[in-house]
Coordinates of C-alpha atoms (C1' of nucleotides) in Angstrom, one line a residue:
Chain A
X1 CA 67.8 -23.3 35.6
X2 CA 67.9 -20.4 38.1
X3 CA 65.8 -17.4 37.6
X4 CA 67.4 -14.1 36.3
X5 CA 65.3 -12.1 38.8
X6 CA 64.5 -9.1 36.5
X7 CA 62.1 -6.3 36.9
X8 CA 61.1 -3.3 34.8
X9 CA 63.7 -1.1 36.6
X10 CA 66.5 -3.5 36.0
X11 CA 65.8 -3.9 32.2
X12 CA 65.4 -0.2 31.8
X13 CA 68.8 0.4 33.6
X14 CA 70.4 -2.2 31.5
X15 CA 68.9 -0.8 28.3
X16 CA 70.2 2.6 29.2
X17 CA 73.7 1.3 29.8
X18 CA 73.7 -0.6 26.8
X19 CA 72.3 2.4 24.7
X20 CA 75.2 4.4 26.0
X21 CA 77.7 1.7 24.9
X22 CA 76.5 0.8 21.7
X23 CA 74.5 3.9 20.6
X24 CA 70.7 4.1 20.7
X25 CA 70.1 2.9 17.1
X26 CA 72.0 -0.3 17.8
X27 CA 70.1 -1.1 21.0
X28 CA 68.2 -4.0 20.1
X29 CA 66.0 -6.3 22.0
X30 CA 68.1 -9.3 21.3
X31 CA 71.2 -7.4 22.4
X32 CA 69.7 -6.4 25.6
X33 CA 68.3 -10.0 26.3
X34 CA 71.7 -11.3 25.9
X35 CA 73.3 -8.9 28.2
X36 CA 70.7 -9.8 30.7
X37 CA 71.2 -13.4 30.4
X38 CA 67.8 -14.1 29.1
X39 CA 66.0 -14.9 25.9
X40 CA 64.4 -12.0 23.9
X41 CA 60.7 -12.7 24.5
X42 CA 61.3 -12.7 28.4
X43 CA 61.9 -9.0 28.2
X44 CA 58.3 -8.5 27.3
X45 CA 57.3 -9.5 30.7
X46 CA 58.8 -6.4 32.0
X47 CA 58.5 -3.6 29.4
X48 CA 55.8 -3.3 26.6
X49 CA 58.1 -3.3 23.7
X50 CA 60.7 -1.1 22.1
X51 CA 58.8 2.0 22.1
X52 CA 57.8 1.6 25.8
X53 CA 61.4 0.8 26.7
X54 CA 62.5 4.1 25.1
X55 CA 60.2 6.0 26.9
X56 CA 61.3 4.5 30.2
X57 CA 65.0 5.2 29.2
X58 CA 64.0 8.7 28.4
X59 CA 62.4 9.2 31.8
X60 CA 65.4 7.9 33.7
X61 CA 67.6 9.9 31.7
X62 CA 65.8 13.1 32.2
X63 CA 65.5 12.3 36.0
X64 CA 69.1 11.8 36.3
X65 CA 70.1 14.8 34.4
X66 CA 67.7 16.8 36.5
X67 CA 69.4 15.5 39.6
X68 CA 72.8 16.3 38.3
X69 CA 72.1 19.6 37.2
X70 CA 70.0 20.5 40.3
X71 CA 72.8 19.2 42.6
X72 CA 75.5 21.2 40.6
X73 CA 73.6 24.4 40.7
X74 CA 72.9 24.2 44.5
X75 CA 74.7 27.0 46.3
X76 CA 75.6 29.0 43.3
X77 CA 74.2 32.0 41.5
X78 CA 74.7 34.1 38.5
X79 CA 77.7 33.1 36.3
X80 CA 78.8 30.3 38.7
X81 CA 75.4 28.7 38.6
X82 CA 75.4 29.1 34.8
X83 CA 78.6 27.6 34.3
X84 CA 77.8 24.7 36.7
X85 CA 74.6 23.9 35.2
X86 CA 76.0 23.9 31.6
X87 CA 79.0 22.0 32.3
X88 CA 77.1 19.3 34.3
X89 CA 74.4 19.0 31.5
X90 CA 77.1 18.6 28.7
X91 CA 79.1 16.2 30.9
X92 CA 75.9 14.1 31.3
X93 CA 75.1 14.1 27.6
X94 CA 78.8 13.1 26.7
X95 CA 78.7 10.4 29.3
X96 CA 75.2 9.1 28.7
X97 CA 74.7 9.9 24.8
X98 CA 72.5 6.8 24.3
X99 CA 70.0 7.4 27.0
X100 CA 70.0 11.1 26.3
X101 CA 69.2 10.4 22.6
X102 CA 66.3 8.4 23.8
X103 CA 64.8 11.7 25.2
X104 CA 64.7 13.3 21.8
X105 CA 61.3 13.2 20.3
X106 CA 59.4 11.5 23.0
X107 CA 55.9 12.9 23.3
X108 CA 54.5 12.9 26.8
X109 CA 51.2 11.4 27.0
X110 CA 50.0 13.8 29.6
X111 CA 51.1 15.9 32.5
X112 CA 51.6 12.8 34.8
X113 CA 53.7 10.9 32.3
X114 CA 57.0 10.1 34.0
X115 CA 58.7 11.7 30.9
X116 CA 56.8 14.9 31.4
X117 CA 57.5 15.0 35.1
X118 CA 61.3 14.4 34.9
X119 CA 61.5 16.8 31.9
X120 CA 59.9 19.5 34.1
X121 CA 62.4 18.9 36.9
X122 CA 65.2 19.4 34.3
X123 CA 63.7 22.7 33.3
X124 CA 63.2 23.7 36.8
X125 CA 67.0 23.1 37.5
X126 CA 67.8 25.6 34.6
X127 CA 65.0 28.0 35.7
X128 CA 66.9 28.4 38.9
X129 CA 70.0 29.5 37.0
X130 CA 68.1 32.2 35.5
X131 CA 66.9 33.7 38.9
X132 CA 70.6 34.9 39.1
X133 CA 69.9 37.2 36.3
X134 CA 67.4 40.2 36.4
X135 CA 65.3 38.8 33.5
X136 CA 61.9 40.4 33.3
X137 CA 59.1 38.1 34.3
X138 CA 57.9 38.1 30.7
X139 CA 61.1 36.9 29.3
X140 CA 62.0 34.1 31.5
X141 CA 60.4 31.5 29.1
X142 CA 62.3 33.0 26.1
X143 CA 65.5 32.9 28.2
X144 CA 65.0 29.3 29.3
X145 CA 64.4 28.0 25.8
X146 CA 67.5 29.9 24.6
X147 CA 69.6 28.5 27.2
X148 CA 68.1 25.0 26.7
X149 CA 68.9 25.4 23.0
X150 CA 72.4 26.4 23.6
X151 CA 73.1 23.4 25.9
X152 CA 71.2 20.9 24.1
X153 CA 72.7 22.0 20.6
X154 CA 76.4 22.1 21.7
X155 CA 76.1 18.8 23.7
X156 CA 74.3 16.8 20.9
X157 CA 76.7 18.1 18.3
X158 CA 79.8 17.2 20.4
X159 CA 78.2 13.8 21.1
X160 CA 77.7 13.2 17.4
X161 CA 81.2 14.2 16.5
X162 CA 79.9 17.3 14.9
X163 CA 82.9 19.6 15.6
X164 CA 85.4 18.3 13.3
X165 CA 88.3 20.8 13.1
X166 CA 91.1 21.1 15.4
X167 CA 90.1 24.0 17.9
X168 CA 89.8 22.6 21.3
X169 CA 86.1 21.8 22.1
X170 CA 86.4 22.3 25.9
X171 CA 87.7 25.7 25.2
X172 CA 84.8 26.5 22.9
X173 CA 82.4 25.4 25.6
X174 CA 84.1 27.8 28.2
X175 CA 83.6 30.5 25.5
X176 CA 79.9 29.4 25.2
X177 CA 79.4 29.9 28.9
X178 CA 81.0 33.4 28.8
X179 CA 78.8 34.2 25.8
X180 CA 75.7 33.1 27.5
X181 CA 76.6 34.9 30.7
X182 CA 77.1 38.3 28.9
X183 CA 74.2 37.8 26.5
X184 CA 71.9 37.2 29.7
X185 CA 73.3 40.2 31.5
X186 CA 72.8 42.2 28.4
X187 CA 69.1 41.2 28.3
X188 CA 68.6 42.4 32.0
X189 CA 66.2 45.2 32.8
X190 CA 64.2 44.9 29.6
X191 CA 60.8 46.2 30.4
X192 CA 58.1 43.6 30.4
Chain B
X1 CA 55.7 -2.5 -19.0
X2 CA 57.2 1.1 -19.2
X3 CA 60.4 1.8 -17.3
X4 CA 60.5 4.3 -14.5
X5 CA 63.5 6.2 -15.5
X6 CA 65.2 6.5 -12.2
X7 CA 68.6 7.7 -11.3
X8 CA 70.4 8.2 -8.0
X9 CA 69.3 11.8 -7.8
X10 CA 65.8 11.2 -8.4
X11 CA 65.8 8.4 -5.7
X12 CA 67.7 10.7 -3.3
X13 CA 65.4 13.5 -3.9
X14 CA 62.2 11.3 -3.3
X15 CA 63.8 9.9 -0.3
X16 CA 64.4 13.3 1.2
X17 CA 60.9 14.3 0.5
X18 CA 59.4 11.4 2.0
X19 CA 61.5 11.6 5.1
X20 CA 60.1 15.2 5.5
X21 CA 56.6 13.9 5.2
X22 CA 56.7 10.8 7.3
X23 CA 59.7 11.3 9.6
X24 CA 63.2 9.8 9.1
X25 CA 62.6 6.8 11.2
X26 CA 59.6 5.9 9.2
X27 CA 61.4 6.3 5.8
X28 CA 61.5 2.7 4.6
X29 CA 63.0 1.2 1.5
X30 CA 59.5 -0.2 0.8
X31 CA 57.6 2.9 1.1
X32 CA 60.2 4.8 -1.0
X33 CA 59.9 2.2 -3.7
X34 CA 56.1 2.4 -3.6
X35 CA 56.3 6.2 -4.1
X36 CA 58.5 5.7 -6.9
X37 CA 56.3 3.2 -8.5
X38 CA 58.9 0.5 -8.4
X39 CA 59.7 -2.7 -6.4
X40 CA 62.0 -2.4 -3.3
X41 CA 64.9 -4.3 -4.9
X42 CA 65.1 -2.0 -7.9
X43 CA 66.3 0.9 -5.6
X44 CA 69.5 -0.9 -5.2
X45 CA 70.4 -0.3 -8.7
X46 CA 70.7 3.4 -7.7
X47 CA 71.8 3.7 -4.1
X48 CA 73.9 1.3 -2.0
X49 CA 71.4 0.6 0.7
X50 CA 69.8 2.4 3.4
X51 CA 73.0 4.0 4.9
X52 CA 74.1 5.2 1.6
X53 CA 70.7 6.8 1.0
X54 CA 70.8 8.4 4.5
X55 CA 74.3 9.8 3.4
X56 CA 73.0 11.2 0.2
X57 CA 69.9 12.7 1.7
X58 CA 72.3 14.3 4.2
X59 CA 74.5 15.8 1.6
X60 CA 71.5 17.1 -0.2
X61 CA 70.2 18.7 2.9
X62 CA 73.4 20.4 3.9
X63 CA 73.8 22.0 0.3
X64 CA 70.2 23.1 0.2
X65 CA 70.6 24.8 3.8
X66 CA 73.9 26.3 2.7
X67 CA 72.3 27.7 -0.4
X68 CA 69.4 29.0 1.6
X69 CA 71.5 30.6 4.4
X70 CA 74.0 32.0 1.9
X71 CA 71.3 33.8 -0.2
X72 CA 69.6 35.0 2.8
X73 CA 72.8 36.6 4.2
X74 CA 73.9 38.1 1.1
X75 CA 73.8 42.0 1.2
X76 CA 73.3 42.1 5.0
X77 CA 75.8 42.5 7.9
X78 CA 75.5 42.6 11.7
X79 CA 72.4 42.0 13.3
X80 CA 70.4 41.9 10.1
X81 CA 72.7 39.1 8.6
X82 CA 72.5 37.2 11.9
X83 CA 68.7 37.5 12.0
X84 CA 68.5 36.4 8.2
X85 CA 70.8 33.5 8.8
X86 CA 69.2 32.1 12.0
X87 CA 65.5 32.6 10.6
X88 CA 66.4 30.9 7.4
X89 CA 68.3 28.1 9.0
X90 CA 65.3 27.3 11.3
X91 CA 62.9 27.7 8.4
X92 CA 64.6 25.1 6.5
X93 CA 64.8 22.6 9.6
X94 CA 61.2 23.1 10.2
X95 CA 60.2 22.7 6.5
X96 CA 62.6 19.8 6.0
X97 CA 62.8 17.9 9.2
X98 CA 63.3 14.6 7.8
X99 CA 66.2 15.5 5.6
X100 CA 67.8 17.6 8.2
X101 CA 67.6 14.6 10.6
X102 CA 69.5 12.7 8.1
X103 CA 72.5 14.8 8.5
X104 CA 72.8 14.3 12.3
X105 CA 75.5 11.9 13.1
X106 CA 76.9 11.2 9.6
X107 CA 80.7 10.9 9.6
X108 CA 82.3 12.3 6.4
X109 CA 84.6 9.6 5.1
X110 CA 87.1 12.3 4.1
X111 CA 87.4 16.0 3.1
X112 CA 86.0 15.2 -0.4
X113 CA 83.1 13.4 0.9
X114 CA 80.0 15.4 -0.5
X115 CA 78.6 15.5 3.1
X116 CA 81.9 17.4 4.1
X117 CA 81.8 19.7 1.3
X118 CA 78.3 20.7 1.8
X119 CA 78.7 20.9 5.6
X120 CA 81.6 23.3 5.0
X121 CA 79.5 25.5 2.7
X122 CA 77.0 25.7 5.5
X123 CA 79.4 26.7 8.0
X124 CA 80.9 29.3 5.5
X125 CA 77.5 30.9 5.4
X126 CA 77.5 31.3 9.2
X127 CA 81.1 32.4 9.2
X128 CA 80.1 35.2 6.9
X129 CA 77.6 36.4 9.6
X130 CA 80.4 36.7 12.1
X131 CA 82.4 39.0 10.0
X132 CA 79.9 41.7 10.9
X133 CA 81.0 41.5 14.4
X134 CA 84.5 42.4 15.7
X135 CA 85.4 38.9 17.0
X136 CA 89.1 38.2 17.5
X137 CA 90.6 36.0 15.2
X138 CA 91.1 33.4 17.8
X139 CA 87.6 33.5 18.9
X140 CA 86.0 32.9 15.5
X141 CA 85.8 29.2 15.8
X142 CA 84.3 29.3 19.2
X143 CA 81.7 31.8 18.0
X144 CA 80.7 29.7 15.2
X145 CA 80.4 26.7 17.3
X146 CA 78.3 28.6 19.8
X147 CA 76.0 30.1 16.9
X148 CA 75.7 26.8 15.5
X149 CA 74.8 25.2 18.7
X150 CA 72.0 27.8 19.2
X151 CA 70.4 27.5 15.9
X152 CA 70.8 23.7 15.6
X153 CA 69.5 23.3 19.4
X154 CA 66.5 25.6 18.8
X155 CA 65.3 24.2 15.5
X156 CA 65.8 20.5 16.5
X157 CA 64.0 21.1 19.6
X158 CA 61.1 22.9 18.0
X159 CA 61.1 20.3 15.2
X160 CA 60.8 17.6 17.8
X161 CA 57.9 19.5 19.6
X162 CA 60.2 20.1 22.4
X163 CA 58.7 23.5 23.4
X164 CA 55.4 22.4 25.0
X165 CA 54.1 25.4 27.0
X166 CA 52.2 28.1 25.8
X167 CA 54.5 31.0 25.2
X168 CA 54.9 31.7 21.5
X169 CA 57.7 30.0 19.9
X170 CA 58.4 32.6 17.2
X171 CA 58.5 35.2 19.9
X172 CA 61.1 33.1 21.6
X173 CA 63.2 32.8 18.6
X174 CA 63.3 36.6 18.1
X175 CA 64.4 36.9 21.6
X176 CA 67.1 34.3 20.8
X177 CA 68.4 36.3 18.0
X178 CA 68.4 39.5 20.1
X179 CA 70.3 37.6 22.9
X180 CA 72.8 36.2 20.2
X181 CA 73.4 39.6 18.6
X182 CA 74.0 41.3 22.1
X183 CA 76.2 38.4 23.4
X184 CA 78.2 38.6 20.2
X185 CA 78.7 42.2 20.6
X186 CA 79.6 41.7 24.2
X187 CA 82.3 39.4 23.1
X188 CA 83.9 41.9 20.9
X189 CA 87.2 43.5 21.3
X190 CA 88.4 40.5 23.5
X191 CA 92.3 40.4 23.0
X192 CA 93.6 37.3 21.1
Chain C
dC1 C1' 67.2 -3.2 -40.0
dA2 C1' 68.7 -6.6 -36.9
dA3 C1' 71.9 -8.2 -33.4
dC4 C1' 73.8 -7.0 -29.2
dC5 C1' 74.7 -5.5 -24.6
dG6 C1' 74.4 -3.0 -20.4
dA7 C1' 71.4 -1.1 -17.3
dA8 C1' 66.9 -1.1 -15.0
dG9 C1' 63.4 -3.7 -13.3
dC10 C1' 61.4 -8.0 -11.4
dT11 C1' 60.7 -12.4 -8.5
dA12 C1' 62.4 -15.4 -5.2
dA13 C1' 65.0 -16.2 -1.3
dC14 C1' 67.4 -15.0 2.9
dA15 C1' 68.5 -12.8 7.2
dA16 C1' 67.6 -9.9 11.2
dG17 C1' 64.8 -8.0 14.4
dA18 C1' 60.2 -7.4 17.0
dT19 C1' 56.4 -9.2 18.8
dT20 C1' 52.7 -12.8 20.1
dA21 C1' 51.0 -17.2 21.6
dG22 C1' 51.2 -20.8 24.5
dC23 C1' 53.6 -24.1 27.4
dT24 C1' 56.7 -24.9 31.6
dT25 C1' 58.7 -23.9 35.9
dT26 C1' 60.0 -21.4 39.7
dT27 C1' 58.6 -19.2 43.9
dG28 C1' 56.3 -16.9 47.8
dG29 C1' 52.4 -17.2 50.6
dC30 C1' 49.1 -20.4 52.9
Chain D
dG1 C1' 53.7 -29.5 50.9
dC2 C1' 50.3 -27.0 47.6
dC3 C1' 49.1 -23.5 44.3
dA4 C1' 48.3 -19.3 41.7
dA5 C1' 51.0 -15.7 39.8
dA6 C1' 55.0 -14.3 37.7
dA7 C1' 59.0 -15.2 34.8
dG8 C1' 61.2 -17.7 31.7
dC9 C1' 61.2 -20.5 27.3
dT10 C1' 60.3 -22.5 22.5
dA11 C1' 58.0 -21.9 18.3
dA12 C1' 56.0 -19.1 14.9
dT13 C1' 54.7 -14.7 12.5
dC14 C1' 55.5 -10.3 10.5
dT15 C1' 58.1 -6.5 8.8
dT16 C1' 62.3 -4.7 6.7
dG17 C1' 66.6 -4.7 4.4
dT18 C1' 69.4 -7.1 1.3
dT19 C1' 71.3 -10.5 -2.3
dA20 C1' 71.1 -13.7 -6.3
dG21 C1' 69.8 -14.5 -10.7
dC22 C1' 66.5 -13.9 -14.5
dT23 C1' 64.2 -10.6 -18.0
dT24 C1' 63.4 -7.0 -21.0
dC25 C1' 63.9 -2.5 -22.4
dG26 C1' 66.4 0.9 -25.4
dG27 C1' 70.3 2.7 -27.2
dT28 C1' 74.4 1.5 -30.2
dT29 C1' 76.5 -0.7 -33.7
dG30 C1' 77.6 -3.8 -37.6

DNA sequence: CAACCGAAGCTAACAAGATTAGCTTTTGGC
DNA sequence: GCCAAAAGCTAATCTTGTTAGCTTCGGTTG
């Protein structure tokens, strides 16, 4: 009987892919094992259990999102950068709803936790967008949280089919980008 | 042996309260039964199972949130109404994270599903806020989705301890309200 | 007032899923 | 070719959700 040749990274990657396919709540150790051509207990040679698997999927997702948003923003500034970041982020969540869902509610164990590191990289990518606006030093954290809330809120609501009536969702997202751009510019030059 | 005297509403109310206490993922039929002084299978006389319970908690939560936001907005307009709605909504989510979490991802079975009815009432409360801004008829849906994304995003991120660094979260939310107010006013008078 | 019947509860049993223990086998380095 | 560590497997346990079928309470009715 040939060996499957798994390692933690392969298990996590397959888990993330499967979560995207069937939805995080339906990601089960048995289903993942089947997908990998292995019996369930074998997975425990590579990951510590369901919670550990979830954390690793979360770190993977945050890292991928950070890469995607960072790449998309590079070379742009102001409204262009904002639009690129927002669209890329939403695209990532819609393409990978399962692994993104895994990021919600994970508590990093410390500053060196891969989840914390990747999360910080994603925030950095959004911070870069804000540099194109004259936000006062003291307001950058607020603006970052607000921008994150906007993108996270829209993307997760759409991924959960939360926008039910007929108006075109992509059009709404364009409107949102316009709204954010104008809102950020309206917040410029506020004294610290 | 005296009878417990349960009914579906009591089970759902206790389930919602318990979800708020221990977190929705830890709301278990056994724990709920224990809380109600009853054996687990007895719950099935009142609710159809875990999924049905979740739907009913969601409908309860959406109705309560709609009531709260609707009450808070009454008598106000413009920025005041926006601030009242946003603060009340966030307050509800932070006080009742478990039952609000139950609302995420429920698919109403039809327009008469209690979840759909309550959800519509909550949206109506936010729609009332937008009447204080001169948003073009054609843009109201977009503005509503954007406002919802903002409030939902911030509240759920905060409830999940997503804002980790030191800046004061309440201050950020005030900033967000200001941002939304200015953004909405910046979107006024856009031709349809 | 007693018989009755439906609802509310209970016990027992089963199914799914996560996890652990302990055994077997492959495989890479000597 | 040998051998230890790693990778996989089977068997078993534990927790949860759920169903079946029995029992009993409590209001209704003759």
